[in-house]
PDB file of C-alpha atoms and ligand atoms in Angstrom:
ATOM      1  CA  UNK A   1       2.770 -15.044 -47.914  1.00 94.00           C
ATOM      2  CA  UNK A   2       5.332 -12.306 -48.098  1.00 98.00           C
ATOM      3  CA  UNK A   3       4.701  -9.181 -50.721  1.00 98.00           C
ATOM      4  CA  UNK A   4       7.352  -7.547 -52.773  1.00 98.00           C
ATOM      5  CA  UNK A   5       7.055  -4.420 -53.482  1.00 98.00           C
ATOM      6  CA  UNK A   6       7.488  -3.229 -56.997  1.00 98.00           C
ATOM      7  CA  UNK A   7       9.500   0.392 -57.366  1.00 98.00           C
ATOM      8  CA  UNK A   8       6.246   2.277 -57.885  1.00 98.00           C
ATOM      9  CA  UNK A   9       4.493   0.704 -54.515  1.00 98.00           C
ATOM     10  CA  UNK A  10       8.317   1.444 -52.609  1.00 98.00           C
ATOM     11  CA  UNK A  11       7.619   5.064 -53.908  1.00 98.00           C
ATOM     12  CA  UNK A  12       4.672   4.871 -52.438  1.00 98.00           C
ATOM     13  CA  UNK A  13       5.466   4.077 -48.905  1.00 98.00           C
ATOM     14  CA  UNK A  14       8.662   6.051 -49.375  1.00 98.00           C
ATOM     15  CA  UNK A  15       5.806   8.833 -49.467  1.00 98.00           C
ATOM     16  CA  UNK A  16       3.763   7.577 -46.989  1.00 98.00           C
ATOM     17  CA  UNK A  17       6.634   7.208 -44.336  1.00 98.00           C
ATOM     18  CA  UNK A  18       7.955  10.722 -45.327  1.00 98.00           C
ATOM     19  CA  UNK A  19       4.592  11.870 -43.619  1.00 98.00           C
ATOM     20  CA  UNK A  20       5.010   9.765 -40.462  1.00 98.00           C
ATOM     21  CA  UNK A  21       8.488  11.172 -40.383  1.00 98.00           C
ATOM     22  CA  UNK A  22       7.480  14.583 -40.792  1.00 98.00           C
ATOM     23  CA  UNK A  23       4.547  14.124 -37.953  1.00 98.00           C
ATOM     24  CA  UNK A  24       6.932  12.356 -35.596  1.00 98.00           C
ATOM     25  CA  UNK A  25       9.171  15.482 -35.903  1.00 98.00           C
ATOM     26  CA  UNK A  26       5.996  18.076 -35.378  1.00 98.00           C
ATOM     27  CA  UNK A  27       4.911  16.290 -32.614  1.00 98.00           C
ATOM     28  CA  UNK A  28       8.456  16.021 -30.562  1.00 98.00           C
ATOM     29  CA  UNK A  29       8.542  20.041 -31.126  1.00 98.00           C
ATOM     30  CA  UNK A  30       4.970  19.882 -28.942  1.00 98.00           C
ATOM     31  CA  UNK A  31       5.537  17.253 -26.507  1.00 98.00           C
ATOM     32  CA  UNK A  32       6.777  19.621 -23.590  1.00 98.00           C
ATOM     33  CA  UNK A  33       6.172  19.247 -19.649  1.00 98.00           C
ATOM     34  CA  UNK A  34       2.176  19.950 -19.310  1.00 98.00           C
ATOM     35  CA  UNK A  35       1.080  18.511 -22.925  1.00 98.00           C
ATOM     36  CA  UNK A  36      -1.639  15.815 -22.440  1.00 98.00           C
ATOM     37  CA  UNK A  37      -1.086  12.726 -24.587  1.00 98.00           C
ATOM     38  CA  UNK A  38      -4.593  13.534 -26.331  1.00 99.00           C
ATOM     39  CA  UNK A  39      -3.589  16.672 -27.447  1.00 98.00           C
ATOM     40  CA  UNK A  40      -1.175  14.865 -29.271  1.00 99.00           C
ATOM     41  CA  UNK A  41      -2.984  12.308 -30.328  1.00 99.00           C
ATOM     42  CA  UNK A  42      -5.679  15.314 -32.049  1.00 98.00           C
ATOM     43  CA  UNK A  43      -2.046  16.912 -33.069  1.00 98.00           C
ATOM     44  CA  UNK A  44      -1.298  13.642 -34.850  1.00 98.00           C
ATOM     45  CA  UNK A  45      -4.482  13.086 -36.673  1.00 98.00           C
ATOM     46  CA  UNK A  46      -5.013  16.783 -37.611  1.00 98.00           C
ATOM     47  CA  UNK A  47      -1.805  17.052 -39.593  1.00 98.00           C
ATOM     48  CA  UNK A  48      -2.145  13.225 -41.281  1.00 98.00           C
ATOM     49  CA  UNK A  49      -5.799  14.671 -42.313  1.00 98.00           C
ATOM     50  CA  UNK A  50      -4.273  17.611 -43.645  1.00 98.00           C
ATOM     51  CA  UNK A  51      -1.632  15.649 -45.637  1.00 98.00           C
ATOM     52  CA  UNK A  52      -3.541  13.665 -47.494  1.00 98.00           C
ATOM     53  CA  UNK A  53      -3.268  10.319 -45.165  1.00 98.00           C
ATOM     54  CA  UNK A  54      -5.347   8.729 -42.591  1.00 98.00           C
ATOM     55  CA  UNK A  55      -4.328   7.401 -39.529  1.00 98.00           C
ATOM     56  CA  UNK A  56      -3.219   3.931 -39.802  1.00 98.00           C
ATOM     57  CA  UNK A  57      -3.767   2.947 -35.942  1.00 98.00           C
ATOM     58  CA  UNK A  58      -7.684   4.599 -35.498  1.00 98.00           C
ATOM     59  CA  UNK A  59     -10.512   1.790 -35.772  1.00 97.00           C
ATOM     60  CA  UNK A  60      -7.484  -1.021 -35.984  1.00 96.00           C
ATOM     61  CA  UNK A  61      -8.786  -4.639 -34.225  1.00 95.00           C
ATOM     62  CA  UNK A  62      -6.875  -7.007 -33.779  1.00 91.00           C
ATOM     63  CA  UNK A  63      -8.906  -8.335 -30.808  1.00 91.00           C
ATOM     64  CA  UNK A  64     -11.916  -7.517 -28.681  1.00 92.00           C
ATOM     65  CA  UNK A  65     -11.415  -3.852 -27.636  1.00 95.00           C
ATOM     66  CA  UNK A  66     -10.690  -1.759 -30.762  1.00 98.00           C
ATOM     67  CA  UNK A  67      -7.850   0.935 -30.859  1.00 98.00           C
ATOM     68  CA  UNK A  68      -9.653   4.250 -30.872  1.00 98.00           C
ATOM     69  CA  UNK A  69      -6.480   6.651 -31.685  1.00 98.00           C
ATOM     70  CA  UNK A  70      -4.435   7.853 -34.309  1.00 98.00           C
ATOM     71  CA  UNK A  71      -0.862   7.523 -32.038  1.00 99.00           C
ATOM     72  CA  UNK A  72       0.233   5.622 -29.539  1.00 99.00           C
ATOM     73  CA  UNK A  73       1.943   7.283 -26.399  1.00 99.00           C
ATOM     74  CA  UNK A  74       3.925   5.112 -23.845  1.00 99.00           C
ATOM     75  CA  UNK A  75       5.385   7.143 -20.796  1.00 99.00           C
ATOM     76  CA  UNK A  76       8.093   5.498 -18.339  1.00 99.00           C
ATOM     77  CA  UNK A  77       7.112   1.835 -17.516  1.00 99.00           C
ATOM     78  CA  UNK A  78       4.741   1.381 -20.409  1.00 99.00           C
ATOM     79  CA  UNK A  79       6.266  -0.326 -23.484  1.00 99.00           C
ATOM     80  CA  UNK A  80       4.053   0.139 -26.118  1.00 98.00           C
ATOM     81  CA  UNK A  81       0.238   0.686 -26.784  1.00 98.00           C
ATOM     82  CA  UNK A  82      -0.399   3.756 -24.191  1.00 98.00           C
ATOM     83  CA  UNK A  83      -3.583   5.295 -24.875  1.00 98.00           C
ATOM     84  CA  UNK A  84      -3.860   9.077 -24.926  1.00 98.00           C
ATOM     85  CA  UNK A  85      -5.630  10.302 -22.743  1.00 98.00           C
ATOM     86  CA  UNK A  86      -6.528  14.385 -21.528  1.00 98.00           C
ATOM     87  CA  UNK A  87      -5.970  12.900 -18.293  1.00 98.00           C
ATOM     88  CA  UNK A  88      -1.931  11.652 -18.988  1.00 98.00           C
ATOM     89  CA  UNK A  89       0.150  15.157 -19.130  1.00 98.00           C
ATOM     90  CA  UNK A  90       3.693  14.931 -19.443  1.00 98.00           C
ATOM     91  CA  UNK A  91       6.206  15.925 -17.231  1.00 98.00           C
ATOM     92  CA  UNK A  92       9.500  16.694 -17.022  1.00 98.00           C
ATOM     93  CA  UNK A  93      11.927  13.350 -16.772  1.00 98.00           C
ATOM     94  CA  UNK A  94       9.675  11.388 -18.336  1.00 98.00           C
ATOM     95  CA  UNK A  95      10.733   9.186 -21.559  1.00 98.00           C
ATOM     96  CA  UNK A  96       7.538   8.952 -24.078  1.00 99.00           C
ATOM     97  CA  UNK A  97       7.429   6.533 -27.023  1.00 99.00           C
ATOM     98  CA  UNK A  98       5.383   8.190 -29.389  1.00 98.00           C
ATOM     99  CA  UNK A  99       4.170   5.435 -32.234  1.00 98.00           C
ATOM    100  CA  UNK A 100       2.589   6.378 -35.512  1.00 98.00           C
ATOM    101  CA  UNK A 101       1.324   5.256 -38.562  1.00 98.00           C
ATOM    102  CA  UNK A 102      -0.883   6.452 -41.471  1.00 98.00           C
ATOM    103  CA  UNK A 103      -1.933   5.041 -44.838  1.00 98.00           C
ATOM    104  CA  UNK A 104      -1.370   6.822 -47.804  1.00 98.00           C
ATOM    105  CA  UNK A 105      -2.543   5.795 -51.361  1.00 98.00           C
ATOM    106  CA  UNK A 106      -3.138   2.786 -50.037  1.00 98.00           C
ATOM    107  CA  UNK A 107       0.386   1.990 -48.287  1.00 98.00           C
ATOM    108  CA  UNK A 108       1.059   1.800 -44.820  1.00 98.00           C
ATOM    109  CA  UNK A 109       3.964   4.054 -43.091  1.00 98.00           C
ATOM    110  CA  UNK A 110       4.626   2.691 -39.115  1.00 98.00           C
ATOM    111  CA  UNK A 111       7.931   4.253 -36.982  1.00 98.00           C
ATOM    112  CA  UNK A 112       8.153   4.963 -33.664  1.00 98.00           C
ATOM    113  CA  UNK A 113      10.354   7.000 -30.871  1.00 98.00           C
ATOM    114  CA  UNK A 114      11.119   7.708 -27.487  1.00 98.00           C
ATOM    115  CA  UNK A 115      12.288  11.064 -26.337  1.00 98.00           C
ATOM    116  CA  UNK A 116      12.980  12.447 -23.007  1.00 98.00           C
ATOM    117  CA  UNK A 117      10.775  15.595 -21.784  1.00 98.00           C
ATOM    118  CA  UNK A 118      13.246  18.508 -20.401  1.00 98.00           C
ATOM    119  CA  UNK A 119      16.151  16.868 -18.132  1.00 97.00           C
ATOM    120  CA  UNK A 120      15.970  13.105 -17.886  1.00 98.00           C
ATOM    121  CA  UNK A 121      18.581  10.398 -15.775  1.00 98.00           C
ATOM    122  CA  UNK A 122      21.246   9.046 -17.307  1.00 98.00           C
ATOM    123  CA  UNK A 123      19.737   6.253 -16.884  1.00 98.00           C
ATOM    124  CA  UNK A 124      17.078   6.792 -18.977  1.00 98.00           C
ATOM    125  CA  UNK A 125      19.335   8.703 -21.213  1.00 98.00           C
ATOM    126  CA  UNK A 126      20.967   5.412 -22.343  1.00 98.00           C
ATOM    127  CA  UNK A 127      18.094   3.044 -22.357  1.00 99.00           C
ATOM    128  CA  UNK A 128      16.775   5.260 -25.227  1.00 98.00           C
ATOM    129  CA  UNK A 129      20.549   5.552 -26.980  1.00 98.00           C
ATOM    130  CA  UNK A 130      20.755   1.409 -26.473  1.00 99.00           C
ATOM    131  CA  UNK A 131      16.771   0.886 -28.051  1.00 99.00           C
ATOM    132  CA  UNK A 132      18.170   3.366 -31.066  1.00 98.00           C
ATOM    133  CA  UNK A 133      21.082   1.523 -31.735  1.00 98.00           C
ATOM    134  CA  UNK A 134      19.666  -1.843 -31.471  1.00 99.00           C
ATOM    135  CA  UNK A 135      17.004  -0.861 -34.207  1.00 98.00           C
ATOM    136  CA  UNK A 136      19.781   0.318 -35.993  1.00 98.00           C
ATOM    137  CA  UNK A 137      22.104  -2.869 -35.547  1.00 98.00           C
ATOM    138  CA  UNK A 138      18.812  -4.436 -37.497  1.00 98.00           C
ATOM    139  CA  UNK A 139      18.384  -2.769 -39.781  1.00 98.00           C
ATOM    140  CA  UNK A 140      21.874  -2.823 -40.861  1.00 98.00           C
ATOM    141  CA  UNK A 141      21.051  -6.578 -41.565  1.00 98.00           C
ATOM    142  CA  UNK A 142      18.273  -6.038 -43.788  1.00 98.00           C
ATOM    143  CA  UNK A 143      19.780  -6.671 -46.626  1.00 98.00           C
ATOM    144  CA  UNK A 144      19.190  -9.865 -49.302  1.00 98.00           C
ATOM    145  CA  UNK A 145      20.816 -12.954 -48.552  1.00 96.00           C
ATOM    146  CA  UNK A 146      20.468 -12.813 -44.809  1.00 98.00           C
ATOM    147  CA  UNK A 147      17.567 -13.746 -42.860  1.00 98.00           C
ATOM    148  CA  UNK A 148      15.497 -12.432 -39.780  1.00 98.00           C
ATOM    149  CA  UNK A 149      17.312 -13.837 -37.866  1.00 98.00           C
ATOM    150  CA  UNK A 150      20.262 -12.383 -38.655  1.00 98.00           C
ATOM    151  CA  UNK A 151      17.522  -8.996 -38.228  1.00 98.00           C
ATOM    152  CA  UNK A 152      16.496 -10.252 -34.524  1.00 98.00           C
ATOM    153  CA  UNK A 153      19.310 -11.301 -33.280  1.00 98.00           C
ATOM    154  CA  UNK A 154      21.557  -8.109 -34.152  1.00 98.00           C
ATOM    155  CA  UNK A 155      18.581  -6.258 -32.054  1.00 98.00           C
ATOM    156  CA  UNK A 156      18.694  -9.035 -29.293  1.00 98.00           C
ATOM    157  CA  UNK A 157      22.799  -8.914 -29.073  1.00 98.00           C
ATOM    158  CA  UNK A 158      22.659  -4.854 -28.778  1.00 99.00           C
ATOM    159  CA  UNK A 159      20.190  -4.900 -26.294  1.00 98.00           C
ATOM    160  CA  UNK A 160      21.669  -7.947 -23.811  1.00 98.00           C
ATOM    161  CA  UNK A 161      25.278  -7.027 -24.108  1.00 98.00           C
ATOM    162  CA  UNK A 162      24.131  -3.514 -22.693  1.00 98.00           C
ATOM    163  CA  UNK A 163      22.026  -5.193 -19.704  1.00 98.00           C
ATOM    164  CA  UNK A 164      18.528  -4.655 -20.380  1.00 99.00           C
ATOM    165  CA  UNK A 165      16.333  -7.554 -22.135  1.00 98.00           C
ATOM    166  CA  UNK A 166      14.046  -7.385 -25.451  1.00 98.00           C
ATOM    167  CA  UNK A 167      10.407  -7.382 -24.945  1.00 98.00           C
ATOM    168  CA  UNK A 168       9.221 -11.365 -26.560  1.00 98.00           C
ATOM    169  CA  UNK A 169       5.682 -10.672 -26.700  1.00 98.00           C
ATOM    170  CA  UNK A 170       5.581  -7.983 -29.694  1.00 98.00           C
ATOM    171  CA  UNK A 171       8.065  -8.345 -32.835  1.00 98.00           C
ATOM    172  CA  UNK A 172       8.393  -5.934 -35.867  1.00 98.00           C
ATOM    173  CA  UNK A 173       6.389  -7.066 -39.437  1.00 98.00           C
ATOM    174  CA  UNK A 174       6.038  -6.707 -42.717  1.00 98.00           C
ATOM    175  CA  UNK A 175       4.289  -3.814 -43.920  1.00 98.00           C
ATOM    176  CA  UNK A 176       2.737  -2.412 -47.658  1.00 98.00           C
ATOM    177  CA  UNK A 177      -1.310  -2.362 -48.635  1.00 98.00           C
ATOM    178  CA  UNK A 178      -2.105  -3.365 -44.896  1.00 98.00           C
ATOM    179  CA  UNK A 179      -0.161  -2.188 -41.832  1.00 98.00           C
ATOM    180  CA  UNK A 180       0.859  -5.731 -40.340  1.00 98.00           C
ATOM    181  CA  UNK A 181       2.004  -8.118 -42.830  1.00 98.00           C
ATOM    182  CA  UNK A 182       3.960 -11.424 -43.032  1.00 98.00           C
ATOM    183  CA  UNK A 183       6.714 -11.976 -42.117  1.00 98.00           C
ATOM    184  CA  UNK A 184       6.664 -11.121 -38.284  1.00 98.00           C
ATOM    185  CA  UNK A 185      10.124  -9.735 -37.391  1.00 98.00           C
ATOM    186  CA  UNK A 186      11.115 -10.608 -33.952  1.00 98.00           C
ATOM    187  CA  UNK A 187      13.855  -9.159 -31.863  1.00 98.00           C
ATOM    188  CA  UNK A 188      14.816 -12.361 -30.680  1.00 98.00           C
ATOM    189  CA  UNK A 189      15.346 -15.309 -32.342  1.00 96.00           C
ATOM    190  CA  UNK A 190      15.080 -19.122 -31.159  1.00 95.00           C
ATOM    191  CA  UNK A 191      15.861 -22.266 -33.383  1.00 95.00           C
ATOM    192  CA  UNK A 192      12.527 -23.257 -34.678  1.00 95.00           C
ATOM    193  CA  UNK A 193      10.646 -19.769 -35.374  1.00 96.00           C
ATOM    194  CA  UNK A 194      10.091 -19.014 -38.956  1.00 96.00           C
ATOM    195  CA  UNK A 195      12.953 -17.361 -40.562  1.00 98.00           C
ATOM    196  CA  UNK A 196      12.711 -16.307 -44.147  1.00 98.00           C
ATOM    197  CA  UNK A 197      15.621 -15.319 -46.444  1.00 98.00           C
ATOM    198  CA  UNK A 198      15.514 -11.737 -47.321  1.00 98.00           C
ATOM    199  CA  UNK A 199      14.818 -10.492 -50.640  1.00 98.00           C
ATOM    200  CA  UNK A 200      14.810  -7.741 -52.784  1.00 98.00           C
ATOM    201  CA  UNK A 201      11.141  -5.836 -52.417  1.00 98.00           C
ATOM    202  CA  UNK A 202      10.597  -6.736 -49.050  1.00 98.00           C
ATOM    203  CA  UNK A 203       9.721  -3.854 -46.687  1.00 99.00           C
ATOM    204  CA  UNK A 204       9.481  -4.133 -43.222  1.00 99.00           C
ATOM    205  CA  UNK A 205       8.646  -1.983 -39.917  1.00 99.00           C
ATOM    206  CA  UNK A 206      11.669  -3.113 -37.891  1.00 99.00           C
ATOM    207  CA  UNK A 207      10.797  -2.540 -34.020  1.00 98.00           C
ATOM    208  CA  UNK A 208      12.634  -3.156 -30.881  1.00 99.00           C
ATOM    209  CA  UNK A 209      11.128  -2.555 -27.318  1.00 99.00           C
ATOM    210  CA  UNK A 210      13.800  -2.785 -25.204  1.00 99.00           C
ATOM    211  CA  UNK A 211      13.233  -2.900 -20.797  1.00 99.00           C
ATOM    212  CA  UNK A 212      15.872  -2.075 -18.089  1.00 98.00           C
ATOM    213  CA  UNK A 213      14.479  -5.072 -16.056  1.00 98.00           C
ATOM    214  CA  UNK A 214      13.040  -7.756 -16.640  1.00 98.00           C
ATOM    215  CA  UNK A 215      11.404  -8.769 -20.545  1.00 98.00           C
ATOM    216  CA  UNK A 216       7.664  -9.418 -18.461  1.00 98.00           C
ATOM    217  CA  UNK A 217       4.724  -7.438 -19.239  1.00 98.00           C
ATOM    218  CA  UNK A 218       1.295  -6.974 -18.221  1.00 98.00           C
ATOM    219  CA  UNK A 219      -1.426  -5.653 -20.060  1.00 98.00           C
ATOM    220  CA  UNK A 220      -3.607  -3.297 -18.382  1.00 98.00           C
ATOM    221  CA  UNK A 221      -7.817  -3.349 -17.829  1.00 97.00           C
ATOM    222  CA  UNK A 222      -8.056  -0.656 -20.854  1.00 97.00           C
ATOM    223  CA  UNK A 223      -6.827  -3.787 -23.389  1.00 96.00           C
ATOM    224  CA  UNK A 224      -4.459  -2.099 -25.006  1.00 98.00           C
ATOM    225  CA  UNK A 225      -1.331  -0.543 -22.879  1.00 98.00           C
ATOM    226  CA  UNK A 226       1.734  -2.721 -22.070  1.00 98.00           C
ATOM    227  CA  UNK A 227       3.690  -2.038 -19.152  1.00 98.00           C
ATOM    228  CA  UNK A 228       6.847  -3.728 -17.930  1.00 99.00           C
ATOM    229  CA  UNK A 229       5.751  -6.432 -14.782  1.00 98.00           C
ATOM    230  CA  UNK A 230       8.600  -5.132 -12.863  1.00 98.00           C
ATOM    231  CA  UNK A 231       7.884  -1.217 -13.432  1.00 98.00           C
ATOM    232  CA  UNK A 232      11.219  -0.308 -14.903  1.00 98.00           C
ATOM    233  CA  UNK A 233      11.143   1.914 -17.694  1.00 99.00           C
ATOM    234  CA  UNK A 234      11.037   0.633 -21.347  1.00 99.00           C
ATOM    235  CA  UNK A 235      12.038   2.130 -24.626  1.00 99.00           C
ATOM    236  CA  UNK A 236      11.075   1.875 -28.308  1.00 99.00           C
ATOM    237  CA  UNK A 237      12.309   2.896 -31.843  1.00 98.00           C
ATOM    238  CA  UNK A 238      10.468   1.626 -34.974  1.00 98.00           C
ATOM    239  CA  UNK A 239      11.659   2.517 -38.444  1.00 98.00           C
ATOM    240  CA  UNK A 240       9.992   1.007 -42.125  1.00 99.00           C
ATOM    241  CA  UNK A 241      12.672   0.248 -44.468  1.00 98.00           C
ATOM    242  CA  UNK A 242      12.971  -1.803 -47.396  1.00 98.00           C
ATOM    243  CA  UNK A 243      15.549  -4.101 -49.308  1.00 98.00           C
ATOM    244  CA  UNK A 244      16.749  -3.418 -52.208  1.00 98.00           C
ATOM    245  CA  UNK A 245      19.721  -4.984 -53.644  1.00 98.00           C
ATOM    246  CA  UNK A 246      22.012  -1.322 -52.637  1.00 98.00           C
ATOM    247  CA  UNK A 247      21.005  -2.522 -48.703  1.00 98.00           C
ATOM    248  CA  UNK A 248      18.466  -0.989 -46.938  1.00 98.00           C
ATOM    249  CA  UNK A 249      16.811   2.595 -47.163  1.00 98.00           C
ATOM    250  CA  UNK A 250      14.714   3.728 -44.432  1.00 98.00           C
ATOM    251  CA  UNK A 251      11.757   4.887 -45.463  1.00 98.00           C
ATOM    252  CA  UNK A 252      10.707   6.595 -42.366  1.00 98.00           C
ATOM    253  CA  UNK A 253      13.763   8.960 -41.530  1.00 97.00           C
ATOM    254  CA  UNK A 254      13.493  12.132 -40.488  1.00 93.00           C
ATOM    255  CA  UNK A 255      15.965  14.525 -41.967  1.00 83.00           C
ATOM    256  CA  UNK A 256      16.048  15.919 -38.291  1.00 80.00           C
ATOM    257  CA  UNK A 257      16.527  12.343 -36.594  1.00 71.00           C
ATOM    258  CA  UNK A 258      19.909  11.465 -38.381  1.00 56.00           C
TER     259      UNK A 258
HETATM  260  N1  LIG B   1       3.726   0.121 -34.432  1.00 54.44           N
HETATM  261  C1  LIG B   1       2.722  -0.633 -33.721  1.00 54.44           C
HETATM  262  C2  LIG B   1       2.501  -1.959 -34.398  1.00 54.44           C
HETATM  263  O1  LIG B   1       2.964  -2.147 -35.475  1.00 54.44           O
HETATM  264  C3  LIG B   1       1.477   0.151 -33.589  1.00 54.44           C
HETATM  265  C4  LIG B   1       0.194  -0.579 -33.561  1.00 54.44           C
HETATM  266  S1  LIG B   1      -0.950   0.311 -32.659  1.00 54.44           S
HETATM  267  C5  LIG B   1      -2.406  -0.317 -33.121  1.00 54.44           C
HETATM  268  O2  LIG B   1       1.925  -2.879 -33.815  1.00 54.44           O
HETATM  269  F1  LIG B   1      -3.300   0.273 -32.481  1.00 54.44           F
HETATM  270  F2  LIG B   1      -2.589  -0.112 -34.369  1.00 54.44           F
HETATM  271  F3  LIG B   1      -2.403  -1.616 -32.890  1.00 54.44           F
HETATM  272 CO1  LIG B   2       4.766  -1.395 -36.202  1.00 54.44          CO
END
């Protein structure tokens, strides 16, 4: 079943995404060439705690090994899911997907992005440029009267006609009083998958991961971190926005990411 949201709950998570935003931001400013990925995973949960929020990500289940962290942090080959660790520092050239989400007053805020530490290829440069756009492409979609597919396969077509290939194993969802909701929001699309109309109150974390080679991926020992089976580097951008009859508003801009 698919929530609307009424305009008090879209307040809501208009707050609650204004924090992730705001964290995101704070946490680009600190990831610098020597930063381990715990620090900013304590970075992460320190500010949420002082804002009110609570991590959406820490104690989450959704299978046998639980997620321990408040953030996400996915360096080079790894799409999504990287566990910090004081072990993992960055360094310079590397692209790092840092993915967040807290709860506030109940409602769920989830965006992610990648950034490049110091000088990074061109290359890399416009992986991360093609992953932006393609989120943007869907989200430019959102809007009632068209579907998800019309969502996936504006992601799918920004992706391919660049080269690379959209991760199929992980789509983007619905998102409100719990952080993955119906409907699932792929960014692909195949005759046959599910493929609601879009409508006024829905909110959803749109998501593209987006791979220079191949769309394969392998899950390492730790359960959790997904890295690309050919070791290419991978890219992801994840904003919450909901529908409303004006189109869509993103709920998790930055005023510094625009
Ligand atoms: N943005 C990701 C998602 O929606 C983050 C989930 S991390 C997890 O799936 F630990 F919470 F699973
Ligand atoms: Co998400």
């Amino acid at each position: 079943m698919i929530t609307l949201k009424r305009p008090h709950e879209i307040a809501l998570m208009r707050q609650a995404n204004r924090i992730v935003a705001e964290i995101l931001d704070q946490l680009i400013a600190a990831a610098k060439p020597g930063v381990s990925s715990l620090e900013l995973d304590r970075l992460a949960e320190e500010l949420t705690l002082m804002k009110g929020a609570r991590p959406a990500f820490k104690g989450y289940k959704p299978h046998a090994v639980e997620y321990r962290h408040s953030l996400c942090v996915s360096i080079n080959n790894e799409i999504v899911h990287g566990i910090p660790s004081a072990k993992r520092r960055l360094k310079e050239g590397d692209i790092v997907g840092l993915d967040f989400g807290v709860c506030y007053e109940g409602y769920f805020g989830d965006a992610a992005r990648t950034i490049g530490i110091g000088t990074v290829s061109e290359s890399a440069r416009r992986l991360m440029r093609v992953t932006r756009d393609a989120l943007y492409a869907g989200i430019e979609q959102a809007r009632v009267g068209n579907r998800i597919s019309d969502i996936a396969r504006a992601i799918q077509t920004t992706a391919e006609s660049a080269g690379y290939s959209v991760v199929t194993d992980f789509a983007g969802h619905g998102i409100g009083r719990k952080l993955h909701e119906e409907p699932q929001v792929p960014n692909y699309f195949r005759p046959g998958m599910p493929n609601p109309r879009l409508q006024e109150g829905m909110v959803l974390a749109i998501e593209p991961m987006v791979n220079e080679g191949v769309a394969d991926l392998e899950i390492l020992a730790d359960g959790w971190t997904a890295v690309t089976a050919d070791g290419k580097l991978s890219a992801h951008f994840e904003h919450s926005i909901a529908i409303t009859n004006a189109g869509p508003e993103i709920l998790s801009e930055s005023n510094k990411d625009v």
